[in-house]
Coordinates of C-alpha atoms and ligand atoms in Angstrom, one line a residue:
X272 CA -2.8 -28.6 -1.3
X273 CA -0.3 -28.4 1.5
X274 CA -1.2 -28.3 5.7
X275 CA 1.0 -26.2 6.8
X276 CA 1.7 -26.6 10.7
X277 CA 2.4 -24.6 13.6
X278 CA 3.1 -21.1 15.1
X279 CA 6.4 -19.8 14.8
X280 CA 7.0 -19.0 18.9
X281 CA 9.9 -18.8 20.8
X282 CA 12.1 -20.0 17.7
X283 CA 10.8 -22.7 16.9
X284 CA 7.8 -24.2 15.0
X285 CA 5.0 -25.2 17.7
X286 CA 1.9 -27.2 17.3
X287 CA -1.2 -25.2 18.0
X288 CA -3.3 -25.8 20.5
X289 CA -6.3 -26.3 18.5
X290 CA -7.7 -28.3 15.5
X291 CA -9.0 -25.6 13.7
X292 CA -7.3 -24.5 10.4
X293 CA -8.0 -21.6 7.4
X294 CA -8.1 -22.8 3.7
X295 CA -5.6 -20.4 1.8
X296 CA -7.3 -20.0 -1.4
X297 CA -5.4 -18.9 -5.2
X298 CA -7.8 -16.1 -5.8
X299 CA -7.1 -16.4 -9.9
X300 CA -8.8 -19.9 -10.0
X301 CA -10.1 -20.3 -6.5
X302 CA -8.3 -23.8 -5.6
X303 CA -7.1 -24.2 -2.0
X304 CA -4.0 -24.0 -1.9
X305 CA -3.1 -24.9 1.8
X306 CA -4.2 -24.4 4.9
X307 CA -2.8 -23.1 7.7
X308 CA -3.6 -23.1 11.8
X309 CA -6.4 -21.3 13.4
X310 CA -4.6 -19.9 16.6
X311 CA -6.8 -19.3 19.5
X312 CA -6.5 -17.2 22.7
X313 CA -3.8 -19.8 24.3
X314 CA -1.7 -19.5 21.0
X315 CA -1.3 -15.6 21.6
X316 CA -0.8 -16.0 25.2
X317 CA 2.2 -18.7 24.5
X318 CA 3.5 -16.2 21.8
X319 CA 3.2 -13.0 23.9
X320 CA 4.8 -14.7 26.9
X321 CA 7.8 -15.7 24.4
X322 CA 8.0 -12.0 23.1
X323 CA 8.0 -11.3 26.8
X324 CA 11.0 -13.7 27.7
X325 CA 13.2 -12.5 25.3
X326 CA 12.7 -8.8 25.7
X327 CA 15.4 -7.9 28.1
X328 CA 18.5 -9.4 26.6
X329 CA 17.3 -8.3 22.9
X330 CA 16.7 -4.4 24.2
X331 CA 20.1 -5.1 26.2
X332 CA 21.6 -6.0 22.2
X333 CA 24.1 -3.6 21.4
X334 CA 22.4 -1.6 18.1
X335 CA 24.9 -2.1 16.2
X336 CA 24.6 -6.2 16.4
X337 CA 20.9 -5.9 16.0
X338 CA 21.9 -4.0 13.0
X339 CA 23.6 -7.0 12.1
X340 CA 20.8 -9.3 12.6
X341 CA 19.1 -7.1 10.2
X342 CA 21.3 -7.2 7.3
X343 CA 21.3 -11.1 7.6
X344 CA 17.6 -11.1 7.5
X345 CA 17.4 -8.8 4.4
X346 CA 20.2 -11.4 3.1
X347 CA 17.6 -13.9 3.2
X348 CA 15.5 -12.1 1.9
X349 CA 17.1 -11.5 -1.1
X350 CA 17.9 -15.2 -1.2
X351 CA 14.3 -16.1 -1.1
X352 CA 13.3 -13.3 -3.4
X353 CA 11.3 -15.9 -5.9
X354 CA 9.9 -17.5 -3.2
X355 CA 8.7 -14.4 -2.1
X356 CA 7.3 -13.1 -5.1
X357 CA 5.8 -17.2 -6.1
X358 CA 4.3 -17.5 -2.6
X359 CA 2.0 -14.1 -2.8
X360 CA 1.3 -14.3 -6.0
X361 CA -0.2 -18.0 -5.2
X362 CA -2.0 -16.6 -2.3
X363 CA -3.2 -12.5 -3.5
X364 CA -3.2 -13.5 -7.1
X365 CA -1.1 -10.5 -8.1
X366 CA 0.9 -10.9 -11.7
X367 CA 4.2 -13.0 -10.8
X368 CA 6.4 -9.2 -12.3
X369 CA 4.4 -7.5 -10.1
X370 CA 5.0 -9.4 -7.0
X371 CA 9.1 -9.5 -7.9
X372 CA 8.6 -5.8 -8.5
X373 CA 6.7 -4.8 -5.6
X374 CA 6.1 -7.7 -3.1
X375 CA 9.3 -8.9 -2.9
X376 CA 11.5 -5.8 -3.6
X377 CA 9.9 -3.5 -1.2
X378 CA 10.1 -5.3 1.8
X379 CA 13.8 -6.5 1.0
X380 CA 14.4 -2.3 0.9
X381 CA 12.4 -1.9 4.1
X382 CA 14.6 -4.2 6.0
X383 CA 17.5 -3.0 4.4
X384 CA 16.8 0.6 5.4
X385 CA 16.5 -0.3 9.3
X386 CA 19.4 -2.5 9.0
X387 CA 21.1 1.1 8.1
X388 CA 19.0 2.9 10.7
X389 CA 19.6 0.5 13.8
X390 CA 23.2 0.5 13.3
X391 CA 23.2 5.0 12.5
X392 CA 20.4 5.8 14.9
X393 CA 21.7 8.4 17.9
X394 CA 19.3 6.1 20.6
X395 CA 21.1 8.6 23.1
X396 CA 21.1 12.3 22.7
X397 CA 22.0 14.9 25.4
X398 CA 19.4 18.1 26.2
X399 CA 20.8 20.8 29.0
X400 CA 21.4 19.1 31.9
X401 CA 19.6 15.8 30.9
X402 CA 20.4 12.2 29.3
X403 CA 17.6 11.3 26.8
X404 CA 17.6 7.1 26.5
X405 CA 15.5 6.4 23.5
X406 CA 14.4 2.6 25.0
X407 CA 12.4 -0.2 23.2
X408 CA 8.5 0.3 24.1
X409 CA 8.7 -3.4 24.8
X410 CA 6.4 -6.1 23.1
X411 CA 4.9 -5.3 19.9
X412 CA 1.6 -6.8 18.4
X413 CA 1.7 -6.5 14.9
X414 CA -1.6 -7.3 13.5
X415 CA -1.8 -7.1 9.3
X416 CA -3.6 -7.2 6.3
X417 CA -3.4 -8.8 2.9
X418 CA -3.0 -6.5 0.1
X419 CA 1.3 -5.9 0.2
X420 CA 1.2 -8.5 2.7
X421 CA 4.9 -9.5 3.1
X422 CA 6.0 -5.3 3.3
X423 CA 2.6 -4.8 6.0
X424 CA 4.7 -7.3 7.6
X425 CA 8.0 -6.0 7.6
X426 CA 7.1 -2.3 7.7
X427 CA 6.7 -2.8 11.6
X428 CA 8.7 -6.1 12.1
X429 CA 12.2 -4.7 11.1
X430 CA 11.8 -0.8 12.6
X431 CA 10.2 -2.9 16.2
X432 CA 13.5 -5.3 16.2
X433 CA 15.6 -1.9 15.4
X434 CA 14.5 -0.3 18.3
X435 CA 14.7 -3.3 20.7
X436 CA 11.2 -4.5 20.8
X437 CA 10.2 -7.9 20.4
X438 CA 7.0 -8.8 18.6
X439 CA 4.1 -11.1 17.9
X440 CA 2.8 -10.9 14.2
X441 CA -1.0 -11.8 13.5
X442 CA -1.0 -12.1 10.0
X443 CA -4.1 -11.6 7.7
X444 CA -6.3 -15.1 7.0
X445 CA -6.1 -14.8 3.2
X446 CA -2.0 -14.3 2.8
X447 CA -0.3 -16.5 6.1
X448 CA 2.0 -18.6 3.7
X449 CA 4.2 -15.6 3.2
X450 CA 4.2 -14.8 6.5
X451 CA 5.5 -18.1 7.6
X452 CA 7.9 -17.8 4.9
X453 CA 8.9 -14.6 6.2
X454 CA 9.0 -16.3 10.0
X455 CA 11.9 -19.2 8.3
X456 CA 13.6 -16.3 7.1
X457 CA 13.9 -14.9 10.6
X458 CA 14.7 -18.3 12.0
X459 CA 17.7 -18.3 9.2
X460 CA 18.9 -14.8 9.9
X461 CA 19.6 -15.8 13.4
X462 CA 17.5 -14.1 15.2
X463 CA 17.2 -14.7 19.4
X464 CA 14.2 -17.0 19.8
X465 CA 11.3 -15.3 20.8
X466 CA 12.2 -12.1 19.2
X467 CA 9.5 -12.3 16.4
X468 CA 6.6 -14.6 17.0
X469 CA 4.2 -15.8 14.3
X470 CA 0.3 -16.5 15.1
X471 CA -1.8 -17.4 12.2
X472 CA -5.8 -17.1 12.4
X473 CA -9.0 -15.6 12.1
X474 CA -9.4 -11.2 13.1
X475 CA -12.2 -11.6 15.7
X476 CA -10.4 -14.5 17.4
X477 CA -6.4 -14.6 17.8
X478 CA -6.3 -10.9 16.4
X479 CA -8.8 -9.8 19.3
X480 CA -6.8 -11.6 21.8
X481 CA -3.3 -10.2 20.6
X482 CA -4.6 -6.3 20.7
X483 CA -6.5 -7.1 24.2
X484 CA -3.3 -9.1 26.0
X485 CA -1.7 -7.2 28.7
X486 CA 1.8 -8.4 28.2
X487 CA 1.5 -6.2 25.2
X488 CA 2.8 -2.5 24.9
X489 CA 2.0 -1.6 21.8
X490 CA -0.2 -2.5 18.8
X491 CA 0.1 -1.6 15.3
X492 CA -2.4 -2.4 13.0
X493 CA -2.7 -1.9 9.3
X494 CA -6.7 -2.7 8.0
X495 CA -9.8 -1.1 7.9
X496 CA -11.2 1.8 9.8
X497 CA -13.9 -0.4 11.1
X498 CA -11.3 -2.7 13.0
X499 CA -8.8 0.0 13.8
X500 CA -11.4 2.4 15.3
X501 CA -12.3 -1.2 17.6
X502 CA -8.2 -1.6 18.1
X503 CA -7.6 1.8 19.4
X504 CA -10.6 1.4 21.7
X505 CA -8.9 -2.2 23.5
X506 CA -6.1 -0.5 23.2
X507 CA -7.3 2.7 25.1
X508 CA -9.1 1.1 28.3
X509 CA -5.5 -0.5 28.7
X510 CA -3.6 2.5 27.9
X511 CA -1.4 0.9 26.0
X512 CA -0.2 2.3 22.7
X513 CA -1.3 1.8 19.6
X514 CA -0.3 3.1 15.8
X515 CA -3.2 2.4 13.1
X516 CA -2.8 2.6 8.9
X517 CA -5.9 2.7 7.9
X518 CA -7.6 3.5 4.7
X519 CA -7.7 6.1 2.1
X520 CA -9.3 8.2 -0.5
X521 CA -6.4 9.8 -2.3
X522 CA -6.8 12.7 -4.5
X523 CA -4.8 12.8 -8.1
X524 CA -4.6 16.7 -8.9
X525 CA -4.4 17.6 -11.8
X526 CA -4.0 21.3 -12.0
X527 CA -4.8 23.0 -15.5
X528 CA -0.8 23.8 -16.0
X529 CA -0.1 19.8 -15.8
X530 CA 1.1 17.6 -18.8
X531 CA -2.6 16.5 -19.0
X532 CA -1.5 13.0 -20.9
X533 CA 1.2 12.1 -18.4
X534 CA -0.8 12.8 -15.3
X535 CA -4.1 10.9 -16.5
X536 CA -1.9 7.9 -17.5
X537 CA 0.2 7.7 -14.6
X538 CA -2.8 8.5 -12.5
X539 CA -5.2 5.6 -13.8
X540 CA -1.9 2.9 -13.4
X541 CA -1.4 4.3 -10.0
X542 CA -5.3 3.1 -9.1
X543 CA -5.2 -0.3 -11.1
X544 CA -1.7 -1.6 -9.7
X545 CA -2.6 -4.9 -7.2
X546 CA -6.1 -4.4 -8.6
X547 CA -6.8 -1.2 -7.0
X548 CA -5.8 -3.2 -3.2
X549 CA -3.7 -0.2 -2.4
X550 CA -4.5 2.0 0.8
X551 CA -2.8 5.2 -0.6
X552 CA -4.2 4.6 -4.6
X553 CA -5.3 7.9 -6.1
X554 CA -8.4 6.9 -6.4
X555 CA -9.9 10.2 -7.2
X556 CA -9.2 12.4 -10.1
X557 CA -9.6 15.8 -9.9
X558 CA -9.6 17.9 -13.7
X559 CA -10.4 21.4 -14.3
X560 CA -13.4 21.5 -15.7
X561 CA -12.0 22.8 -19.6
X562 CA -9.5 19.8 -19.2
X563 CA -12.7 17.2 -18.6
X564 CA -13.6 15.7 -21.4
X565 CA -10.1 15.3 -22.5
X566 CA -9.0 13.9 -19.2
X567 CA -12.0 11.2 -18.9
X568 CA -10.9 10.2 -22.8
X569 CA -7.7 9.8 -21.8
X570 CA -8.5 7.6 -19.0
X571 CA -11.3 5.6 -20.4
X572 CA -8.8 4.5 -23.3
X573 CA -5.7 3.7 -20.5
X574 CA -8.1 1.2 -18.1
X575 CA -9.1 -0.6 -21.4
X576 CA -5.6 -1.5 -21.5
X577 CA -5.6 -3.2 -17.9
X578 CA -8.5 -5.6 -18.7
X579 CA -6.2 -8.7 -19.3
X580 CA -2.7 -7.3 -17.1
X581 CA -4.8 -7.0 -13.7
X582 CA -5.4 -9.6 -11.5
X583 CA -7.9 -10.8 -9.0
X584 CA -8.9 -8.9 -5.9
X585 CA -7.9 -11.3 -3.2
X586 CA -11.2 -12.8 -2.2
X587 CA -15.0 -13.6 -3.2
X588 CA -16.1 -11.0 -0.5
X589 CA -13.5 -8.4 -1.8
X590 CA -14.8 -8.7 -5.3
X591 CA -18.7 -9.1 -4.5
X592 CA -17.7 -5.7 -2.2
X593 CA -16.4 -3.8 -5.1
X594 CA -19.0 -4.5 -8.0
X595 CA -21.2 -3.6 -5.0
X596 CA -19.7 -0.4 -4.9
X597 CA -19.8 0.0 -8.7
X598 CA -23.2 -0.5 -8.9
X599 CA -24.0 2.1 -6.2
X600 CA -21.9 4.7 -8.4
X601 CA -24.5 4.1 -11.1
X602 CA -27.5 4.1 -9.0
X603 CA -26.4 7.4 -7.7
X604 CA -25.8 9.1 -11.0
X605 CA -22.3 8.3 -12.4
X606 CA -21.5 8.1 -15.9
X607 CA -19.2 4.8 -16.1
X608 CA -16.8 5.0 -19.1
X609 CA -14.4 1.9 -18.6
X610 CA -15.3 -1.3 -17.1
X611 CA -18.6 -1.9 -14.9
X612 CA -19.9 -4.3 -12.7
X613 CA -19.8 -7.5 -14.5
X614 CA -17.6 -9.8 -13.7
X615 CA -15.0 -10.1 -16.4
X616 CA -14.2 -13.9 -16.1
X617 CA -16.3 -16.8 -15.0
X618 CA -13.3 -18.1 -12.7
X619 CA -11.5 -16.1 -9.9
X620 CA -12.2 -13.2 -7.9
X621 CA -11.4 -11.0 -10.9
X622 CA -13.0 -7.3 -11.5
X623 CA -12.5 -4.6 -14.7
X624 CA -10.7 -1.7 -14.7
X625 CA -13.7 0.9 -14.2
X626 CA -13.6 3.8 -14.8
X627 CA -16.0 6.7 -13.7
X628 CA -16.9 10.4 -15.2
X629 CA -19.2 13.4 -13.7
X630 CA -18.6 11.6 -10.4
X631 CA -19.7 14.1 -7.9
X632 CA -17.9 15.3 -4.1
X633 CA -20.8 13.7 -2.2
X634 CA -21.4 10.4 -3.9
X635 CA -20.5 7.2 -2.3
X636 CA -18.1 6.6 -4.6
X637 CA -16.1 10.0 -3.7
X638 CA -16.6 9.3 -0.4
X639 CA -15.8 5.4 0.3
X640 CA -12.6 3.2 0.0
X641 CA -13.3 0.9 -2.2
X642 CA -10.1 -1.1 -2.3
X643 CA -11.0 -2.3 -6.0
X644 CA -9.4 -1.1 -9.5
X645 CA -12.2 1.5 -9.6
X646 CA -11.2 5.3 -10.5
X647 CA -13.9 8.2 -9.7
X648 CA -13.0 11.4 -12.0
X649 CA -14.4 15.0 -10.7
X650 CA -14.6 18.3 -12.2
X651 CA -13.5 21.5 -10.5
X652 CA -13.8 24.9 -11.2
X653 CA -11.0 26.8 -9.7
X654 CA -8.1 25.8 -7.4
X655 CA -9.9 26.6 -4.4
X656 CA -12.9 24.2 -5.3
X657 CA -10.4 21.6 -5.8
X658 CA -8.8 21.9 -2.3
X659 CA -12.0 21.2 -0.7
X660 CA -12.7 18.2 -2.6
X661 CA -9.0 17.3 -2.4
X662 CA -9.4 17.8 1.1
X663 CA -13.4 16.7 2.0
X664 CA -13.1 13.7 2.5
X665 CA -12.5 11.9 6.2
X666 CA -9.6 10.3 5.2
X667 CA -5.9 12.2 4.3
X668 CA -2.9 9.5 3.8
X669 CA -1.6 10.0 0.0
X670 CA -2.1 12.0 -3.0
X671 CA -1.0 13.8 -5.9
X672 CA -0.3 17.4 -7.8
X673 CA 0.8 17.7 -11.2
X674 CA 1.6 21.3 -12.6
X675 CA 3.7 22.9 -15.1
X676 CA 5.6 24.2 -12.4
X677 CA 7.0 22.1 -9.4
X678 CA 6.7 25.0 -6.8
X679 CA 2.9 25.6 -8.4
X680 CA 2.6 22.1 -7.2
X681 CA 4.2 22.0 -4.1
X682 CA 2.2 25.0 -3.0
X683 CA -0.8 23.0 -3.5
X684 CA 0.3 20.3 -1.5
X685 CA 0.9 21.9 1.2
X686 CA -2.3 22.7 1.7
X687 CA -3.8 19.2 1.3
X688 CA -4.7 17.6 4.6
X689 CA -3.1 14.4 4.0
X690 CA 0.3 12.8 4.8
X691 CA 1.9 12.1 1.7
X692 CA 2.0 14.0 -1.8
X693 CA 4.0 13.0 -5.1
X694 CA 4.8 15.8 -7.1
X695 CA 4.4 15.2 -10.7
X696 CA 4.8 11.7 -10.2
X697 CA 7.2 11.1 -7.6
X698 CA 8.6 7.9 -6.5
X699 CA 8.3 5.6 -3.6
X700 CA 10.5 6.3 -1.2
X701 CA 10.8 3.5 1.3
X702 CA 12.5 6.3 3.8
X703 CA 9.5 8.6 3.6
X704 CA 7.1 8.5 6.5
X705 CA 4.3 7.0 5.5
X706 CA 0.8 7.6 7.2
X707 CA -2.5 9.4 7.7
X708 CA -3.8 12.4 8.3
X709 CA -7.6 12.6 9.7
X710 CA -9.4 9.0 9.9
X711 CA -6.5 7.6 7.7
X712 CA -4.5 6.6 10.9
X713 CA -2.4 7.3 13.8
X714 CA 1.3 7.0 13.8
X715 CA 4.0 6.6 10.7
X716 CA 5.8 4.0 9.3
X717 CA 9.2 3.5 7.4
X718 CA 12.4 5.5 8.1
X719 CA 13.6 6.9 10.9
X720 CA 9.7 8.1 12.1
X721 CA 8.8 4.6 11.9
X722 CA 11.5 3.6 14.2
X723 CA 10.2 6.8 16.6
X724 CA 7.1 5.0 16.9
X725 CA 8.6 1.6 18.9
X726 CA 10.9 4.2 21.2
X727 CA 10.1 5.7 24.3
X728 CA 12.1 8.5 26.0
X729 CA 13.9 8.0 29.7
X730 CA 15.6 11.3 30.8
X731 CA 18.4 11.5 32.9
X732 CA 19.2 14.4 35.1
X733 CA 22.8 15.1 36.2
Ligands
NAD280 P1 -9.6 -6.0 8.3 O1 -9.4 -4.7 8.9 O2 -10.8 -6.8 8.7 O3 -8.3 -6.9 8.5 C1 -7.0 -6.5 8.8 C2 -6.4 -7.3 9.9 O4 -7.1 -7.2 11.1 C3 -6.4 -8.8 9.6 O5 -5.2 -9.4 10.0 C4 -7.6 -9.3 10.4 O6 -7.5 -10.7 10.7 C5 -7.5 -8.5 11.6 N1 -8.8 -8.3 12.4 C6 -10.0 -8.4 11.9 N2 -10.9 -8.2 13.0 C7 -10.2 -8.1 14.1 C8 -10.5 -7.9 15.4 N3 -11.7 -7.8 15.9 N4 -9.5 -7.8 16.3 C9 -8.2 -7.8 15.9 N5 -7.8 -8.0 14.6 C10 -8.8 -8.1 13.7 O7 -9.6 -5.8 6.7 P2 -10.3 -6.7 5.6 O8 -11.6 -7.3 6.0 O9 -9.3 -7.7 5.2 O10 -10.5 -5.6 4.5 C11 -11.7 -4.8 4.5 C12 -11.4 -3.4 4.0 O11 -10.4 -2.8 4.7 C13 -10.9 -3.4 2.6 O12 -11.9 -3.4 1.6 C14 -10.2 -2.0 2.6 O13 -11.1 -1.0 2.4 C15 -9.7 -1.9 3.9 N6 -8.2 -2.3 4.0 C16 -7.3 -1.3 4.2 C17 -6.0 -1.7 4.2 C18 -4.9 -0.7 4.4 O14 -3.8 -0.9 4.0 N7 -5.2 0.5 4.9 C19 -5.6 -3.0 4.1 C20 -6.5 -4.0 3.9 C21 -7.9 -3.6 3.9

């Protein structure tokens, strides 16, 4: 157990100005690991008024030197890859691979893509008669959640410092060591003091007072809907701007022309990867009716296999959340095939792979982010039946069509209201925008329309 000090403001570790602290628990055997500050209002107002300070001369940095800064900061990062990948695994429980694969890996790509970006990036273009300065929007509040909690970070950290901005990160309560990690890797990288700001503590407290502080521009928030709905509404009485990931409710197509095998397989890791913690998991599966049985088979036998390669969900709550959730599924009429409520080890916040068959469009369970390793499977009868429950849902950030033919599948998609499809199991791309249709959000992040989103336009008429 370590008590870990400070804010990171102004470029240097500060004491904070109260006593307070959070316990950082290891979710896989519930130890406390460390503790960390509880910042209050005056902690956000010293980091905000940092941020402030340093504004001008960094949005006055050539782009190609903050380009530079960039690269040395994904330097470190690649340095401190272990790290990295020891530190959230300690504090999300996640298998170590994973975290190298995914926690660590992603975010290093992330940084690296707007290390490219800053130094490419035409922040002048010329219209008719007109000038167009794309300028920094000015002091960021960055305010993020646990489940990739290092790339949540760096998703609006390095596109923000791209553009100009400078920012204050709230980081969520369960995963702060990487994100003071992440805060010495900025202090190595040489980046100007006050450029990036670190506040650890509690959502209702030094979250609340970084999204309602006027020395902020803009604030992006990745969470629930619950809390980003609350955001946008601070954010609005101040009209200030504000970009919001949100959840999901993904559908996993599977259209009758599919490799049935491949698609179920890939579709059921998709959901169980970080123990179902992902915002854009699959977690409906949608199988032609004559492909059903088969399908839910297939799937049944697949989340057997994740019973001992899964870890915890991050927290007591999380977990008592989800078998919550599962039980509701079987209260309102689902057939589970995999998994169930019971927890499958006496220690840690850990939950089976569950699976679910004749889950219906208008059951919670259809309806509801979960955020657990819980797949719903429903039947459809014809293409157009699937589109509506593809698309009847409130929420619209990811998904996925599988067909024998790629254009059968792309067709599809483009008639899903959500931001992102793979197509017969497309890959990650870090340079993809990334965000929701509907209740799933406002704004993108990654590539160059993340970097849009921490520009504003200045015309000049000549
Ligand atoms: P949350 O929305 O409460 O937390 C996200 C961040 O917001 C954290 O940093 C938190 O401290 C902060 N926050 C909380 N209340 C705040 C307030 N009043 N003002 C400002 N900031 C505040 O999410 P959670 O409780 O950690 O998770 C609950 C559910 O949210 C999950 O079960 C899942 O469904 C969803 N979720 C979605 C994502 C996503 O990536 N879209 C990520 C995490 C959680």
């Amino acid at each position: 157990m370590k008590a870990y000090d400070g804010m990171y403001i102004g470029g240097a570790w500060r004491p904070a100005a109260g006593q307070d602290v959070i316990e950082v628990v290891n979710p896989v055997d519930e130890q406390v690991i460390g503790t960390v500050p509880a910042g209050t209002a005056q902690d956000v107002d010293t980091a905000v008024r940092a941020a402030r300070a340093a504004l001008p001369e960094w949005a006055a940095t050539p782009p190609a030197e903050r380009a530079a800064r960039l690269a040395a900061l994904r330097d470190v990062l690649v340095a401190r890859a272990d790290e990295i990948a020891e530190t959230v695994t300690a504090e999300l429980g996640s298998p170590l691979k994973f975290s190298q694969a995914v926690h660590a890996a992603v975010p290093i790509a992330v940084a690296g893509s707007y290390a490219e970006l800053a130094a490419t990036y035409a922040f002048e273009e010329k219209t008719g008669n007109s000038v167009v300065h794309h300028e920094p929007v000015g002091v960021v509040a960055a305010i993020t959640p646990w489940n990739y909690p290092l790339h949540q970070i760096v998703a609006k950290v390095a596109p923000a410092l791209a553009a100009g901005c400078t920012i204050v990160v709230k980081p969520a309560e369960d995963t702060p060591l990487v994100a003071r990690l992440f805060a010495d890797a900025v202090h190595e990288a040489g980046i100007p003091a006050g450029v990036f700001n670190l506040v650890t503590g509690l959502g209702p407290v030094a979250g609340q007072a970084l999204a309602e502080h006027p020395g902020v521009d803009l604030v992006s928030f990745t969470g629930s809907t619950v809390v980003g709905r609350h955001i946008a509404a601070i954010a609005a009485g101040q009209v200030k701007k504000v970009a919001l990931e949100l959840g999901g409710k993904s559908a996993n197509v599977i259209l009758p022309t599919a490799d049935l095998a491949k698609a179920v397989n890939v579709g059921v890791a998709n959901v169980m990867s970080n123990s179902g913690q992902t915002c854009s998991a699959w977690t409906r599966m949608l199988v032609h009716r004559d492909q059903y049985d088969e399908a839910v088979g297939l799937a049944a036998g697949a989340a057997a296999k994740y019973g001992e390669r899964i870890g915890p969900v991050v927290n007591a709550k999380q977990q008592a959340r989800v078998r919550g959730y599962i039980e509701k599924g079987v209260a309102e009429g689902a057939r589970l095939v995999a998994g169930g409520p019971e927890a499958p080890r006496e220690k840690g916040y850990f939950v089976s792979p569950t699976v679910f068959a004749d889950v219906t469009p208008d059951m919670t369970i259809a309806q509801e982010e979960i955020f657990g390793p819980v797949l719903s499977i429903l039947r459809y009868d014809d293409e157009e039946d699937a589109l509506r429950i593809a698309n009847g849902t409130v929420y619209g950030l990811a998904g996925a069509v599988w067909a024998g033919d790629e254009a059968e599948a792309v067709a599809f998609a483009r008639r899903m209201e959500t931001g992102q499809v793979d197509i017969n199991g497309g890959r990650f791309n870090p340079l993809a925008p990334f965000g929701g249709y509907k209740q799933s959000g406002v704004g993108r992040e990654l590539g160059v329309h993340g970097l849009a989103e921490y520009l504003q336009t200045k015309s000049l008429q000549f």
